[in-house]
CSV table of C-alpha atoms in Angstrom, one decimal:
chain,number,residue,atom,x,y,z
F,1,UNK,CA,-0.2,-0.1,-0.1
F,2,UNK,CA,2.8,2.6,0.8
F,3,UNK,CA,4.3,1.8,-2.4
F,4,UNK,CA,1.2,3.1,-4.6
F,5,UNK,CA,0.5,5.7,-2.6
F,6,UNK,CA,4.2,7.0,-2.8
F,7,UNK,CA,3.3,6.9,-6.4
F,8,UNK,CA,0.3,8.8,-6.1
F,9,UNK,CA,2.2,11.5,-3.7
F,10,UNK,CA,5.1,11.8,-6.7
F,11,UNK,CA,2.1,12.3,-9.0
F,12,UNK,CA,0.9,15.2,-7.0
F,13,UNK,CA,4.3,16.8,-7.5
F,14,UNK,CA,3.6,16.2,-11.5
F,15,UNK,CA,0.1,17.7,-11.2
F,16,UNK,CA,1.4,20.9,-9.9
F,17,UNK,CA,4.1,21.3,-12.4
F,18,UNK,CA,1.4,20.4,-15.5
F,19,UNK,CA,-1.1,22.1,-14.1
F,20,UNK,CA,0.6,25.1,-13.5
F,21,UNK,CA,1.7,25.4,-17.6
F,22,UNK,CA,-1.9,24.1,-18.4
F,23,UNK,CA,-4.2,26.0,-16.3
F,24,UNK,CA,-5.9,27.7,-18.7
F,25,UNK,CA,-7.5,24.3,-20.2
F,26,UNK,CA,-9.6,24.0,-16.7
F,27,UNK,CA,-11.6,26.5,-14.9
F,28,UNK,CA,-11.2,27.2,-11.1
F,29,UNK,CA,-12.5,24.2,-9.2
F,30,UNK,CA,-12.9,21.9,-12.2
F,31,UNK,CA,-11.5,18.5,-11.6
F,32,UNK,CA,-8.0,17.6,-12.7
F,33,UNK,CA,-8.3,13.8,-14.3
F,34,UNK,CA,-5.8,11.0,-13.9
F,35,UNK,CA,-6.7,7.9,-15.9
F,36,UNK,CA,-5.9,4.7,-14.6
F,37,UNK,CA,-5.9,1.8,-16.9
F,38,UNK,CA,-5.6,-1.7,-15.8
F,39,UNK,CA,-6.6,-5.1,-16.0
F,40,UNK,CA,-10.3,-5.3,-13.7
F,41,UNK,CA,-11.4,-8.6,-15.2
F,42,UNK,CA,-8.5,-11.0,-16.0
F,43,UNK,CA,-5.4,-12.4,-15.2
F,44,UNK,CA,-4.0,-9.9,-13.0
F,45,UNK,CA,-7.6,-8.5,-11.7
F,46,UNK,CA,-6.3,-9.1,-8.0
F,47,UNK,CA,-3.5,-6.5,-8.4
F,48,UNK,CA,-5.0,-4.2,-10.3
F,49,UNK,CA,-8.0,-3.9,-8.1
F,50,UNK,CA,-5.5,-3.7,-5.1
F,51,UNK,CA,-3.7,-0.7,-6.7
F,52,UNK,CA,-6.6,0.8,-7.7
F,53,UNK,CA,-8.4,1.1,-4.3
F,54,UNK,CA,-4.7,2.6,-3.0
F,55,UNK,CA,-4.7,4.9,-5.9
F,56,UNK,CA,-8.5,6.1,-5.0
F,57,UNK,CA,-7.5,6.5,-1.4
F,58,UNK,CA,-4.6,8.6,-2.4
F,59,UNK,CA,-6.7,10.9,-4.4
F,60,UNK,CA,-9.1,10.9,-1.6
F,61,UNK,CA,-6.8,12.0,0.5
F,62,UNK,CA,-5.5,14.9,-1.7
F,63,UNK,CA,-8.9,16.3,-2.2
F,64,UNK,CA,-9.6,16.0,1.5
F,65,UNK,CA,-6.6,18.7,1.7
F,66,UNK,CA,-7.8,20.9,-1.0
F,67,UNK,CA,-6.9,19.3,-3.9
F,68,UNK,CA,-4.5,21.0,-6.2
F,69,UNK,CA,-4.2,24.6,-6.6
F,70,UNK,CA,-7.9,24.6,-5.8
F,71,UNK,CA,-8.9,22.1,-7.8
F,72,UNK,CA,-9.9,18.5,-6.9
F,73,UNK,CA,-8.4,15.3,-8.7
F,74,UNK,CA,-10.5,12.6,-10.3
F,75,UNK,CA,-9.4,8.9,-10.9
F,76,UNK,CA,-11.0,7.7,-14.4
F,77,UNK,CA,-10.3,4.4,-14.6
F,78,UNK,CA,-10.7,1.7,-17.7
F,79,UNK,CA,-10.7,-2.1,-18.1
F,80,UNK,CA,-8.0,-3.4,-20.5
F,81,UNK,CA,-8.2,-6.8,-19.1
F,82,UNK,CA,-5.3,-8.4,-20.6
F,83,UNK,CA,-5.2,-7.3,-24.1
F,84,UNK,CA,-2.7,-5.0,-25.1
F,85,UNK,CA,-4.4,-3.3,-28.1
F,86,UNK,CA,-7.2,-2.4,-25.4
F,87,UNK,CA,-4.8,-0.7,-23.1
F,88,UNK,CA,-3.5,1.5,-25.9
F,89,UNK,CA,-7.2,2.2,-26.9
F,90,UNK,CA,-7.6,3.2,-23.7
F,91,UNK,CA,-4.7,5.4,-23.2
F,92,UNK,CA,-5.4,7.4,-26.3
F,93,UNK,CA,-9.2,7.6,-25.5
F,94,UNK,CA,-8.4,9.2,-21.9
F,95,UNK,CA,-6.1,11.5,-23.1
F,96,UNK,CA,-8.4,13.0,-26.0
F,97,UNK,CA,-11.8,12.3,-24.7
F,98,UNK,CA,-11.1,13.2,-20.8
F,99,UNK,CA,-7.8,15.2,-21.0
F,100,UNK,CA,-6.3,13.3,-18.4
F,101,UNK,CA,-2.8,15.1,-17.2
F,102,UNK,CA,-1.2,11.2,-16.8
F,103,UNK,CA,-2.1,7.8,-16.9
F,104,UNK,CA,-1.5,5.4,-13.8
F,105,UNK,CA,-1.8,1.6,-13.3
F,106,UNK,CA,-0.8,-1.4,-15.2
F,107,UNK,CA,-1.2,-5.3,-16.3
F,108,UNK,CA,0.9,-7.8,-17.8
F,109,UNK,CA,4.1,-6.4,-19.2
F,110,UNK,CA,2.9,-6.7,-23.1
F,111,UNK,CA,0.0,-4.5,-21.8
F,112,UNK,CA,1.8,-1.9,-20.2
F,113,UNK,CA,4.3,-1.7,-23.1
F,114,UNK,CA,1.5,-1.1,-25.7
F,115,UNK,CA,0.0,1.8,-23.2
F,116,UNK,CA,3.8,3.1,-22.5
F,117,UNK,CA,3.9,3.6,-26.4
F,118,UNK,CA,0.3,5.3,-26.3
F,119,UNK,CA,1.8,7.6,-23.5
F,120,UNK,CA,4.9,8.4,-25.7
F,121,UNK,CA,2.9,9.2,-28.4
F,122,UNK,CA,0.6,11.8,-26.9
F,123,UNK,CA,3.6,12.8,-24.5
F,124,UNK,CA,2.0,12.0,-21.0
F,125,UNK,CA,3.4,10.6,-18.1
F,126,UNK,CA,3.2,6.7,-17.8
F,127,UNK,CA,3.4,5.7,-14.2
F,128,UNK,CA,3.5,2.0,-13.8
F,129,UNK,CA,2.9,0.1,-10.5
F,130,UNK,CA,1.8,-3.2,-12.4
F,131,UNK,CA,3.7,-5.3,-14.6
F,132,UNK,CA,7.7,-5.0,-14.3
F,133,UNK,CA,9.4,-6.5,-17.1
F,134,UNK,CA,13.0,-4.3,-17.4
F,135,UNK,CA,12.0,-3.8,-21.1
F,136,UNK,CA,9.5,-1.4,-20.0
F,137,UNK,CA,12.1,1.1,-19.0
F,138,UNK,CA,14.9,-0.2,-20.7
F,139,UNK,CA,14.7,-1.7,-24.2
F,140,UNK,CA,11.1,0.2,-24.4
F,141,UNK,CA,11.8,3.1,-22.5
F,142,UNK,CA,11.1,7.1,-22.9
F,143,UNK,CA,11.0,10.0,-21.1
F,144,UNK,CA,7.2,9.5,-20.4
F,145,UNK,CA,7.4,6.5,-18.4
F,146,UNK,CA,8.2,5.8,-14.6
F,147,UNK,CA,8.1,2.1,-13.0
F,148,UNK,CA,7.9,2.6,-9.1
F,149,UNK,CA,8.4,-1.4,-8.2
F,150,UNK,CA,11.4,-3.5,-9.1
F,151,UNK,CA,12.0,-4.3,-12.5
F,152,UNK,CA,11.9,-8.0,-13.6
F,153,UNK,CA,15.9,-8.3,-13.7
F,154,UNK,CA,16.1,-6.4,-10.0
F,155,UNK,CA,13.6,-9.4,-8.9
F,156,UNK,CA,15.7,-12.1,-10.7
F,157,UNK,CA,18.7,-11.0,-9.3
F,158,UNK,CA,17.5,-11.2,-5.8
F,159,UNK,CA,16.3,-14.7,-6.7
F,160,UNK,CA,19.7,-15.8,-7.8
F,161,UNK,CA,21.9,-14.7,-5.3
F,162,UNK,CA,19.4,-16.0,-2.5
F,163,UNK,CA,20.1,-19.7,-4.2
F,164,UNK,CA,23.8,-18.8,-4.8
F,165,UNK,CA,24.5,-18.9,-1.3
F,166,UNK,CA,22.5,-22.7,-0.9
F,167,UNK,CA,24.1,-25.7,-1.8
F,168,UNK,CA,21.6,-26.7,-4.7
F,169,UNK,CA,22.7,-27.4,-7.7
F,170,UNK,CA,20.2,-29.2,-9.9
F,171,UNK,CA,16.7,-26.5,-10.6
F,172,UNK,CA,13.6,-27.1,-12.4
F,173,UNK,CA,11.2,-24.2,-13.9
F,174,UNK,CA,7.7,-23.7,-14.6
F,175,UNK,CA,6.8,-20.3,-16.0
F,176,UNK,CA,4.6,-18.1,-17.8
F,177,UNK,CA,5.4,-18.4,-21.8
F,178,UNK,CA,5.8,-14.0,-21.8
F,179,UNK,CA,8.2,-11.5,-21.4
F,180,UNK,CA,8.4,-11.0,-17.6
F,181,UNK,CA,8.5,-15.2,-17.5
F,182,UNK,CA,11.3,-15.4,-19.9
F,183,UNK,CA,13.1,-12.8,-18.5
F,184,UNK,CA,13.3,-13.7,-15.0
F,185,UNK,CA,14.4,-17.1,-16.6
F,186,UNK,CA,16.8,-15.6,-18.8
F,187,UNK,CA,18.4,-13.2,-15.4
F,188,UNK,CA,18.6,-16.6,-13.4
F,189,UNK,CA,20.8,-18.5,-15.7
F,190,UNK,CA,22.7,-15.4,-16.9
F,191,UNK,CA,23.5,-14.3,-13.2
F,192,UNK,CA,24.7,-17.9,-12.3
F,193,UNK,CA,27.1,-18.2,-15.9
F,194,UNK,CA,28.8,-14.7,-14.7
F,195,UNK,CA,29.6,-16.5,-10.7
F,196,UNK,CA,30.6,-19.7,-12.5
F,197,UNK,CA,28.3,-21.8,-10.6
F,198,UNK,CA,27.6,-25.1,-11.6
F,199,UNK,CA,23.9,-26.0,-12.0
F,200,UNK,CA,21.5,-28.5,-13.8
F,201,UNK,CA,18.3,-27.9,-15.1
F,202,UNK,CA,16.2,-31.0,-14.8
F,203,UNK,CA,13.3,-29.5,-16.5
F,204,UNK,CA,12.1,-26.2,-18.0
F,205,UNK,CA,8.2,-25.9,-18.6
F,206,UNK,CA,6.2,-22.8,-20.4
F,207,UNK,CA,3.0,-22.3,-19.7
F,208,UNK,CA,0.5,-19.7,-21.4
F,209,UNK,CA,-0.4,-16.8,-19.4
F,210,UNK,CA,-3.7,-17.4,-17.3
F,211,UNK,CA,-3.4,-21.2,-17.7
F,212,UNK,CA,-4.4,-23.3,-14.7
F,213,UNK,CA,-3.3,-26.8,-15.5
F,214,UNK,CA,-0.1,-27.6,-14.4
F,215,UNK,CA,-0.1,-31.4,-14.5
F,216,UNK,CA,2.0,-32.1,-17.9
F,217,UNK,CA,4.5,-29.3,-16.3
F,218,UNK,CA,4.4,-31.0,-12.8
F,219,UNK,CA,4.8,-34.6,-14.3
F,220,UNK,CA,8.1,-33.3,-16.2
F,221,UNK,CA,9.6,-31.6,-13.0
F,222,UNK,CA,9.0,-35.1,-11.4
F,223,UNK,CA,10.4,-36.9,-14.0
F,224,UNK,CA,13.7,-35.0,-13.1
F,225,UNK,CA,13.5,-36.8,-10.0
F,226,UNK,CA,13.3,-33.7,-7.4
F,227,UNK,CA,13.3,-36.1,-4.5
F,228,UNK,CA,17.3,-35.7,-4.3
F,229,UNK,CA,17.2,-32.3,-3.9
F,230,UNK,CA,14.2,-32.6,-1.1
F,231,UNK,CA,16.2,-35.0,0.7
F,232,UNK,CA,19.6,-33.0,0.5
F,233,UNK,CA,17.4,-30.2,2.5
F,234,UNK,CA,16.6,-32.5,5.7
F,235,UNK,CA,19.5,-31.7,7.8
F,236,UNK,CA,20.6,-28.1,6.0
F,237,UNK,CA,22.2,-25.4,8.0
F,238,UNK,CA,22.6,-22.3,6.7
F,239,UNK,CA,22.6,-18.5,7.7
F,240,UNK,CA,19.4,-16.6,6.8
F,241,UNK,CA,17.2,-13.6,8.0
F,242,UNK,CA,16.9,-15.1,11.3
F,243,UNK,CA,20.5,-16.3,11.7
F,244,UNK,CA,22.1,-19.8,12.3
F,245,UNK,CA,19.2,-21.9,10.9
F,246,UNK,CA,19.1,-25.5,10.7
F,247,UNK,CA,16.1,-27.7,8.8
F,248,UNK,CA,15.5,-30.9,11.0
F,249,UNK,CA,16.2,-33.9,9.4
F,250,UNK,CA,13.4,-36.2,10.8
F,251,UNK,CA,10.6,-33.5,9.8
F,252,UNK,CA,11.8,-31.0,7.2
F,253,UNK,CA,10.6,-28.5,10.4
F,254,UNK,CA,13.0,-25.2,10.3
F,255,UNK,CA,14.2,-23.8,14.0
F,256,UNK,CA,11.9,-21.1,13.3
F,257,UNK,CA,11.5,-19.2,16.5
F,258,UNK,CA,8.6,-17.4,17.8
F,259,UNK,CA,8.2,-13.7,18.4
F,260,UNK,CA,5.8,-12.0,21.0
F,261,UNK,CA,6.0,-8.0,21.8
F,262,UNK,CA,3.8,-4.9,22.3
F,263,UNK,CA,1.8,-3.7,19.0
F,264,UNK,CA,3.3,-0.2,18.8
F,265,UNK,CA,2.5,2.6,16.1
F,266,UNK,CA,5.0,5.0,15.5
F,267,UNK,CA,5.1,8.1,13.1
F,268,UNK,CA,8.1,6.7,10.9
F,269,UNK,CA,6.1,3.6,9.9
F,270,UNK,CA,2.6,3.3,7.9
F,271,UNK,CA,2.2,0.1,9.8
F,272,UNK,CA,1.9,-1.0,13.4
F,273,UNK,CA,5.2,-2.6,14.6
F,274,UNK,CA,6.5,-5.3,17.4
F,275,UNK,CA,8.4,-3.4,20.2
F,276,UNK,CA,10.1,-5.5,22.9
F,277,UNK,CA,10.3,-8.0,21.2
F,278,UNK,CA,10.4,-11.6,23.2
F,279,UNK,CA,12.1,-14.4,21.3
F,280,UNK,CA,11.4,-18.1,21.8
F,281,UNK,CA,13.5,-20.7,20.3
F,282,UNK,CA,12.3,-23.2,18.3
F,283,UNK,CA,14.4,-25.7,20.4
F,284,UNK,CA,12.0,-24.6,23.1
F,285,UNK,CA,9.0,-25.7,21.2
F,286,UNK,CA,9.0,-28.2,18.5
F,287,UNK,CA,8.3,-31.8,19.3
F,288,UNK,CA,11.5,-33.9,20.1
F,289,UNK,CA,12.4,-36.1,17.5
F,290,UNK,CA,11.2,-39.4,19.2
F,291,UNK,CA,7.5,-37.8,19.6
F,292,UNK,CA,7.8,-36.9,15.7
F,293,UNK,CA,8.2,-40.5,14.8
F,294,UNK,CA,5.9,-41.7,17.0
F,295,UNK,CA,3.2,-39.6,16.2
F,296,UNK,CA,4.3,-40.4,12.5
F,297,UNK,CA,3.8,-44.4,13.4
F,298,UNK,CA,0.6,-44.0,15.1
F,299,UNK,CA,-0.4,-42.1,12.0
F,300,UNK,CA,0.7,-44.8,9.4
F,301,UNK,CA,-0.1,-47.6,11.6
F,302,UNK,CA,-0.3,-51.0,9.5
F,303,UNK,CA,0.9,-48.9,6.5
F,304,UNK,CA,4.0,-50.4,4.7
F,305,UNK,CA,4.6,-46.8,2.9
F,306,UNK,CA,5.1,-45.1,6.0
F,307,UNK,CA,8.1,-42.6,5.4
F,308,UNK,CA,11.0,-42.9,7.4
F,309,UNK,CA,11.6,-39.3,7.9
């Protein structure tokens, strides 16, 4: 929520600059319109609706403080679903018919790239908060587009750094077959080549965007014998965000501590935090290993297929 609200606050500064130049276009008290083009009915609708609600919240907050130079701000939204051509047409229509000063929102990367192209042609700012392919701001970048979240290369580099610290050497991939998915996979492979870490890809599965049937892909991954990797996790020790961590061999339970404290609201944070934290280590809370074995034996009593660990 903070991410999208911050984007709207930056947009407010943009309004001041744009409105001061185009003030003759509106009478005093006339609304300053922002376009919001997103996917309200297809594969990324959950992201769109959350982003739109936060955007509307920010606009309401701006208006409660008097708007911009005495003019209220109005959010005009359109549903482009997962159709790049429709996103393009909506942006053009909002600019020409609604006289919006900027466009907010986004969807899947192909939709964002088409909407961005329209904004480039119309010379209006496009502030993207949904869809994060690097190509939005790099290969297809232009002076009118800004991305308010980590792009796909930034995310994939983060994904890559974490497993590079682990002893894992065999990977399988299931990903959406479009710009974002292909880009993430490409960056992941590139990073491991650059650091000279030998890894093996046991499966690489691509599915159409929005596809919900992963049966074939899952069978392909299983054929790559991931059990050996899963087995290697049991007993694994590593240093993570919680410090020295171990995945217990008997049950796969990581030694995650429990935390208790007082819910506290501070002006520096948009949400409550926990203060005066008391940490209860896992060693004081998890079942003894012999108890795990006993309970599992009871669960599988009379069943020859009982897992040993």
